[in-house]
Coordinates of C-alpha atoms and ligand atoms in Angstrom, one line a residue:
X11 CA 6.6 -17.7 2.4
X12 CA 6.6 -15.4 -0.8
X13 CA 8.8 -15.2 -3.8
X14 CA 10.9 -11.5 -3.1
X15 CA 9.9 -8.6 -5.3
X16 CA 11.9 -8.1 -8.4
X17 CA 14.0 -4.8 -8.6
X18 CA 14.3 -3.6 -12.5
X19 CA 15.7 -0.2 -13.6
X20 CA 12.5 2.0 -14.9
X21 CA 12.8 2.8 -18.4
X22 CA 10.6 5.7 -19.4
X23 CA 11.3 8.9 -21.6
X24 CA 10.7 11.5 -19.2
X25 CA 13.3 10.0 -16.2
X26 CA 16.0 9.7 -19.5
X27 CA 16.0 13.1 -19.9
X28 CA 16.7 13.8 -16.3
X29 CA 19.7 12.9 -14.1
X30 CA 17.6 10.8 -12.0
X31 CA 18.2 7.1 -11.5
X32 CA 15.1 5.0 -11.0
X33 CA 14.6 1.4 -10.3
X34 CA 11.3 -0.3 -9.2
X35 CA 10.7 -2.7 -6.9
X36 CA 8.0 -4.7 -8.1
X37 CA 5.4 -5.5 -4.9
X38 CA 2.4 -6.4 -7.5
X39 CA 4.4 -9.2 -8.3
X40 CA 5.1 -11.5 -5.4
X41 CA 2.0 -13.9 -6.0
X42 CA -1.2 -13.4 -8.4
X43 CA -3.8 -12.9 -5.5
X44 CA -2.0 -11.3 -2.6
X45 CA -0.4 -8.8 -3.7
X46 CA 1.5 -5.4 -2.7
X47 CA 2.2 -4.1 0.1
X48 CA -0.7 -5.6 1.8
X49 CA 1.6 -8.6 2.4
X50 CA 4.1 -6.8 3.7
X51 CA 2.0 -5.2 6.1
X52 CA 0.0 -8.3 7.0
X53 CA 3.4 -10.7 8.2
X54 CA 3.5 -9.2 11.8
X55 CA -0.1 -9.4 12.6
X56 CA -0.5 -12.7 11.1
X57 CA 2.6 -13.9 12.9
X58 CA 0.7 -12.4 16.2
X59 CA -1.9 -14.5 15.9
X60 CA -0.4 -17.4 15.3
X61 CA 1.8 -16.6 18.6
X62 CA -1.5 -15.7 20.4
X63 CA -3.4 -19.1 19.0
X64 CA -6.0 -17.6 16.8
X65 CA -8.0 -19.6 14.2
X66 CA -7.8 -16.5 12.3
X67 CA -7.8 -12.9 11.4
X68 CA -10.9 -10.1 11.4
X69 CA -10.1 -7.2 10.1
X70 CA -12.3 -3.9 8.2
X71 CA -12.1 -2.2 4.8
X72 CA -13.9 -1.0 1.8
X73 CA -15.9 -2.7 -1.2
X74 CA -12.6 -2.0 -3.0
X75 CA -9.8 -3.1 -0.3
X76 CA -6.5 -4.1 -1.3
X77 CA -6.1 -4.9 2.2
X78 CA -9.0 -7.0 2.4
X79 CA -8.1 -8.7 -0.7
X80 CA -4.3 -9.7 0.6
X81 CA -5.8 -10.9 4.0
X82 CA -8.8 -13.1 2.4
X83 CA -6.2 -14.7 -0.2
X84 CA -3.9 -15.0 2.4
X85 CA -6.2 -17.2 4.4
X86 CA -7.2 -18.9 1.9
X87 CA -3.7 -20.0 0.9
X88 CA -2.4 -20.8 4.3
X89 CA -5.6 -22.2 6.1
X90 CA -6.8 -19.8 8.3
X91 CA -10.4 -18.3 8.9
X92 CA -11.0 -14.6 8.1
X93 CA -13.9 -12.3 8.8
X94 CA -14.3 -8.7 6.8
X95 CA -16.4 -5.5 8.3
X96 CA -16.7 -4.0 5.4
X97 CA -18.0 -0.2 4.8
X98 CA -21.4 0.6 3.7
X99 CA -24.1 -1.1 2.1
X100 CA -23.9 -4.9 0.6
X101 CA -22.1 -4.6 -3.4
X102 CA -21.3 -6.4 -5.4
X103 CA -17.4 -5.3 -6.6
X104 CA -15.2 -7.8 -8.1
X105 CA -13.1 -7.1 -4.7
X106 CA -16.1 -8.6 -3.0
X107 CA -16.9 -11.3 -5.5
X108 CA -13.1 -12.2 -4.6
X109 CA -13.6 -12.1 -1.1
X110 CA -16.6 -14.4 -0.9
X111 CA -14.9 -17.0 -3.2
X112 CA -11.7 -16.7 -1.0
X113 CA -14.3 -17.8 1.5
X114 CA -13.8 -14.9 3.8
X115 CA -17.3 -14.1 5.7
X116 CA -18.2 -10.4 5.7
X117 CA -20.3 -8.3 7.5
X118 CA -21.3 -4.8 6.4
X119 CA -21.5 -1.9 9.2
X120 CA -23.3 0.6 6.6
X121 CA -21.6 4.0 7.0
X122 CA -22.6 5.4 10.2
X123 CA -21.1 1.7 11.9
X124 CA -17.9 2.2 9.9
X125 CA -17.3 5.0 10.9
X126 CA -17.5 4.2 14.4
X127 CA -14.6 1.8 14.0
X128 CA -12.3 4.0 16.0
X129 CA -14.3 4.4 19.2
X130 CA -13.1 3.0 22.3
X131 CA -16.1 -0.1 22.7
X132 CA -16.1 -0.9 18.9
X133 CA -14.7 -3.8 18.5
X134 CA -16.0 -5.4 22.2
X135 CA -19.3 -7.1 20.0
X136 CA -16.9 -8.1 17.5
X137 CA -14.5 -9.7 20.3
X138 CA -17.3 -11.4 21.8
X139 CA -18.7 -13.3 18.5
X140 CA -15.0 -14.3 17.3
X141 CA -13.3 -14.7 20.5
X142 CA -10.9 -17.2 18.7
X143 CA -10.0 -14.7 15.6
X144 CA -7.0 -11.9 16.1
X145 CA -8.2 -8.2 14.9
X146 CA -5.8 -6.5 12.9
X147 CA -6.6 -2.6 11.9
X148 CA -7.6 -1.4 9.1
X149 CA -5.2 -1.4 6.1
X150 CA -2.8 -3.6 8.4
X151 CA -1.7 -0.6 9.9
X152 CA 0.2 -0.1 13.3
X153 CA 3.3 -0.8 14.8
X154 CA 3.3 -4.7 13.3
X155 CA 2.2 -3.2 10.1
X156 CA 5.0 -1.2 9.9
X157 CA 7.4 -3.2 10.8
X158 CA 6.6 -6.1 8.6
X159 CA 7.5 -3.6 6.0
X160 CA 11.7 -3.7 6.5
X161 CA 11.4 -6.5 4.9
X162 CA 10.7 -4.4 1.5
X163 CA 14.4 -2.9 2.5
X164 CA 16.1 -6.0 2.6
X165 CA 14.2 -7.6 -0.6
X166 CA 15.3 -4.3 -2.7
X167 CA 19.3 -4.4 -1.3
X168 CA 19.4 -8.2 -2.1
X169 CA 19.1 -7.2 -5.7
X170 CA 21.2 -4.4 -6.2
X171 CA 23.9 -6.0 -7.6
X172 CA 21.5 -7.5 -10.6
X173 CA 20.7 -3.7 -11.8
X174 CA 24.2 -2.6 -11.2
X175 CA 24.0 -0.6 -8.4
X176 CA 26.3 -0.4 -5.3
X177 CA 24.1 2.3 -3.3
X178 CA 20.6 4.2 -3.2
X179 CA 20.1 7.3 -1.9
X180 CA 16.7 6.9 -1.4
X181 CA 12.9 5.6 -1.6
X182 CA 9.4 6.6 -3.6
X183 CA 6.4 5.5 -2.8
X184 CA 2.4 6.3 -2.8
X185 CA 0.8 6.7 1.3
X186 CA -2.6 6.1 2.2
X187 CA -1.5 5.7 6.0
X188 CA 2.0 6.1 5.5
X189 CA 2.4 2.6 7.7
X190 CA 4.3 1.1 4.2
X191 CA 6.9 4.4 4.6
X192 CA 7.5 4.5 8.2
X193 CA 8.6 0.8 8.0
X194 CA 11.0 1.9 5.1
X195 CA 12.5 5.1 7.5
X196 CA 12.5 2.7 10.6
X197 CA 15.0 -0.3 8.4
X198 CA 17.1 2.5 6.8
X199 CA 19.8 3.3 9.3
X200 CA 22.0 5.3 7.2
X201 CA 19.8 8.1 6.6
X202 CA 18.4 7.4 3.1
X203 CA 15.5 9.5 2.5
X204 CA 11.7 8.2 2.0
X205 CA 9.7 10.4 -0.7
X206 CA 5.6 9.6 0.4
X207 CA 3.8 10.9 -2.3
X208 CA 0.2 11.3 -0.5
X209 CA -3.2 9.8 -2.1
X210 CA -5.2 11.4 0.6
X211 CA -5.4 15.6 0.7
X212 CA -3.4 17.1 3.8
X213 CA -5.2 16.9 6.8
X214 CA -6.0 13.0 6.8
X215 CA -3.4 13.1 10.0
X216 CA -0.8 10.9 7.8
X217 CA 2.4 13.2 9.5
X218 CA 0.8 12.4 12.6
X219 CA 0.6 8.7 12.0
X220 CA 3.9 8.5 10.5
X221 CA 5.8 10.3 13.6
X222 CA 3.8 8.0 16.3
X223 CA 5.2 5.2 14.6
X224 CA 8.2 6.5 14.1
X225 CA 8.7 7.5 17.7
X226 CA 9.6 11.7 18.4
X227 CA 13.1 11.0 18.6
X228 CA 14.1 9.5 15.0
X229 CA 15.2 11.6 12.4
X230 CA 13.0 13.3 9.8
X231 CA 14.4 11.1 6.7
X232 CA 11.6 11.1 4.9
X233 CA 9.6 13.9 3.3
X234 CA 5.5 13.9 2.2
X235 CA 4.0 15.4 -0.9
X236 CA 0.5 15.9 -1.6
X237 CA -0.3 13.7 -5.0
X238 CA -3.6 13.2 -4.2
X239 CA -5.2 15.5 -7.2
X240 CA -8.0 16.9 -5.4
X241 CA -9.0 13.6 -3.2
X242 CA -8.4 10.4 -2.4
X243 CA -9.8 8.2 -5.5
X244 CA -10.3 11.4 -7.7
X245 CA -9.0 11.3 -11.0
X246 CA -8.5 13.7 -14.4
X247 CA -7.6 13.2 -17.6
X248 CA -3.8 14.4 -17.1
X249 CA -3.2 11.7 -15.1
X250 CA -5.3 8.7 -16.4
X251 CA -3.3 10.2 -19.5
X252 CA -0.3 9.9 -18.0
X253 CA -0.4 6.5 -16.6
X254 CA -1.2 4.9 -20.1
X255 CA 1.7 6.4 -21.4
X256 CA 4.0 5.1 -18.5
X257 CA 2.3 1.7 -18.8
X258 CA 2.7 1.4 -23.1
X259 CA 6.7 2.4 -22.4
X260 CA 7.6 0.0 -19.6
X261 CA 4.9 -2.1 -19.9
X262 CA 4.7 -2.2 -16.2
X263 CA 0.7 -2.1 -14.9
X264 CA -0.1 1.2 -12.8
X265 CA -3.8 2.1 -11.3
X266 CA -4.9 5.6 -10.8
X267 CA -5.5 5.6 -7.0
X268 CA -1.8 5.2 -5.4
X269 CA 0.8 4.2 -7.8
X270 CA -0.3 6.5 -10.9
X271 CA -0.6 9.0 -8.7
X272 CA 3.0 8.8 -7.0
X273 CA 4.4 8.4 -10.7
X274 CA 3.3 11.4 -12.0
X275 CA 4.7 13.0 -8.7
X276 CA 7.8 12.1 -9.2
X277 CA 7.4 13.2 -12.7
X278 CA 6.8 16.4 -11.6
X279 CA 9.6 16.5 -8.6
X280 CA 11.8 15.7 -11.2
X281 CA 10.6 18.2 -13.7
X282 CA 10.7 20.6 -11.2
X283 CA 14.7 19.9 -10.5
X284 CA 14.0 19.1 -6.6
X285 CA 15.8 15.8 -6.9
X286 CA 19.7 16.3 -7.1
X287 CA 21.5 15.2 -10.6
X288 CA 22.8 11.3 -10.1
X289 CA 20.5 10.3 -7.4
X290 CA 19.4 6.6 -7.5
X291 CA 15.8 6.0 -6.2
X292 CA 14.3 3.2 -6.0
X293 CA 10.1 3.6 -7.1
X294 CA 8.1 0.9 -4.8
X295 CA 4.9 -0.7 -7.1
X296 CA 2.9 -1.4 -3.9
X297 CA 0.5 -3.1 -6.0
X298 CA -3.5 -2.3 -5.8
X299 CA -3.7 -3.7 -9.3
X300 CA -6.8 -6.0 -8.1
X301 CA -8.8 -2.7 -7.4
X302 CA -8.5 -1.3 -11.2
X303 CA -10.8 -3.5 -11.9
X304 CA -14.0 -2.0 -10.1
X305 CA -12.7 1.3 -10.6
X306 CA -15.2 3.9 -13.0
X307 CA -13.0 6.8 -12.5
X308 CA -16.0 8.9 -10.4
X309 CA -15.5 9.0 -6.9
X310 CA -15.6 7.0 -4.3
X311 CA -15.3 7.0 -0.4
Ligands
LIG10 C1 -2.8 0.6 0.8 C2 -2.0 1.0 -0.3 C3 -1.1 2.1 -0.2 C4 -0.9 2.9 1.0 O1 -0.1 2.2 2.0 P1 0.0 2.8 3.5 O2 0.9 1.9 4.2 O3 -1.3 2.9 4.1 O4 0.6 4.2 3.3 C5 -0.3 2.4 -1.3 N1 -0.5 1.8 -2.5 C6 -1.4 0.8 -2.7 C7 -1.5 0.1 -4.0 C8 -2.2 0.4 -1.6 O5 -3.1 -0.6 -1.8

């Protein structure tokens, strides 16, 4: 339904003077409104409701929600209704300014309702007042979520051959959930590791995710490291730093939640010699670029 990804070779100073190999696979740049991968994560729950005759999709998020964002464009694209709970009080983001004009109708659950979103009877209201819309988790998470994800795989093989590459040995990307990386571990057969550089602190449960999806018996190939800087949406001026630099040399678009963040951790993994000499990665832009907008650099929840 999309246009695939593009692959490039990166091209900043910093991997140069390493032995490491990296190429990007460019998820902000399937489509100018849905974008990263939110998509990704959205094909199998979208293709569930279609099979289960929805009008639509209602789904949860933030005032900033890339996910929200991809679903509400999404609808608006292909014809189909969408609902948003959104956390919190009524603002006015330019996520949410995008949201009403993609015509998705939100409701807002303040905090204490938000955070109810994972008890058992939570979505019965919500059932009963859009009995003809499909739910899909938050973030497009899940089993579907992840699984619409081996598409990324296949996208980023398709392509080696333009960048001159036979082979990969392996995958970076920024993990909110870590839906987008269990996808990536559950399409590789051959043992090609997947580097999750974490925007949330330890102790968000992401490990725990990850394996559940994963299922206990599948090989570990795939490692998590904490890039979060202190908490989730935190920022400082090494990085913000950092990611201007990056963007001036490649002149690729980075934001400071996820994909800054797992930049300068592979920076840093690199620096720090934990990545064998010769080893071809390939970065995944999973895109977010629509929340840079809103963002102040104070913190948010
Ligand atoms: C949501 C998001 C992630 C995290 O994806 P998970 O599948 O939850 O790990 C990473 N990067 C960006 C830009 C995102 O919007």
């Amino acid at each position: 339904m999309l246009p695939d990804a593009p692959l490039h070779r990166l091209d900043l100073d910093w991997l140069r003077e390493s032995g490491v190999d990296v190429a990007i696979l460019r998820l902000d740049l399937i489509d100018p409104l849905i974008s990263g991968n939110k998509w990704f994560k959205l094909k199998h729950h979208l293709r569930a409701a279609n099979d289960a005759g929805a009008e639509g999709v209602i789904s949860l998020g933030g005032a900033h929600s890339n996910h929200l964002h991809a679903l509400a464009a999404a609808g608006k694209r292909f014809g189909f209704a969408t609902v948003g709970l959104l956390r919190g009080h009524p603002v006015e983001t330019p996520t949410v300014l995008d949201l009403h004009a993609f015509g998705m109708e939100l409701h807002w659950l303040g905090y204490a309702g938000y955070r109810a979103r994972h008890e058992a009877d939570f979505w019965l209201p919500w059932r009963q007042r859009y009995p003809q819309l499909h739910p899909v988790p938050e973030g497009g998470g899940g089993v579907d979520g992840a699984s619409g994800c081996a598409d990324i795989v296949v996208q980023a093989r398709r392509q080696l051959g333009h960048i001159g590459w036979d082979d990969y040995d392996g995958w970076w990307l920024a993990c909110g959930t870590g839906t987008t990386l269990a996808g990536l571990v559950l399409a590789e057969s051959q043992g090609r590791k997947a580097y999750g550089a974490m925007a949330v602190p330890e102790g968000h449960g992401v490990a725990q995710h990850i394996q559940q999806m994963l299922g206990s018996s599948m090989d570990r190939a795939y490692e998590l490291l904490d890039a979060s800087r202190g908490g989730f949406a935190r920022t400082d001026p090494e990085l913000l730093t950092f990611i201007a630099e990056c963007e001036s040399q490649s002149g690729i678009p980075f934001e400071p939640l996820y994909t800054g963040k797992a930049l300068l951790a592979l920076r840093q993994a690199v620096e720090a010699g934990q990545l064998a000499d010769g080893s071809k990665l390939i970065f995944v832009h999973t895109g977010g670029l629509q929340g840079k907008r809103g963002f102040t650099g104070e913190r948010r929840r």
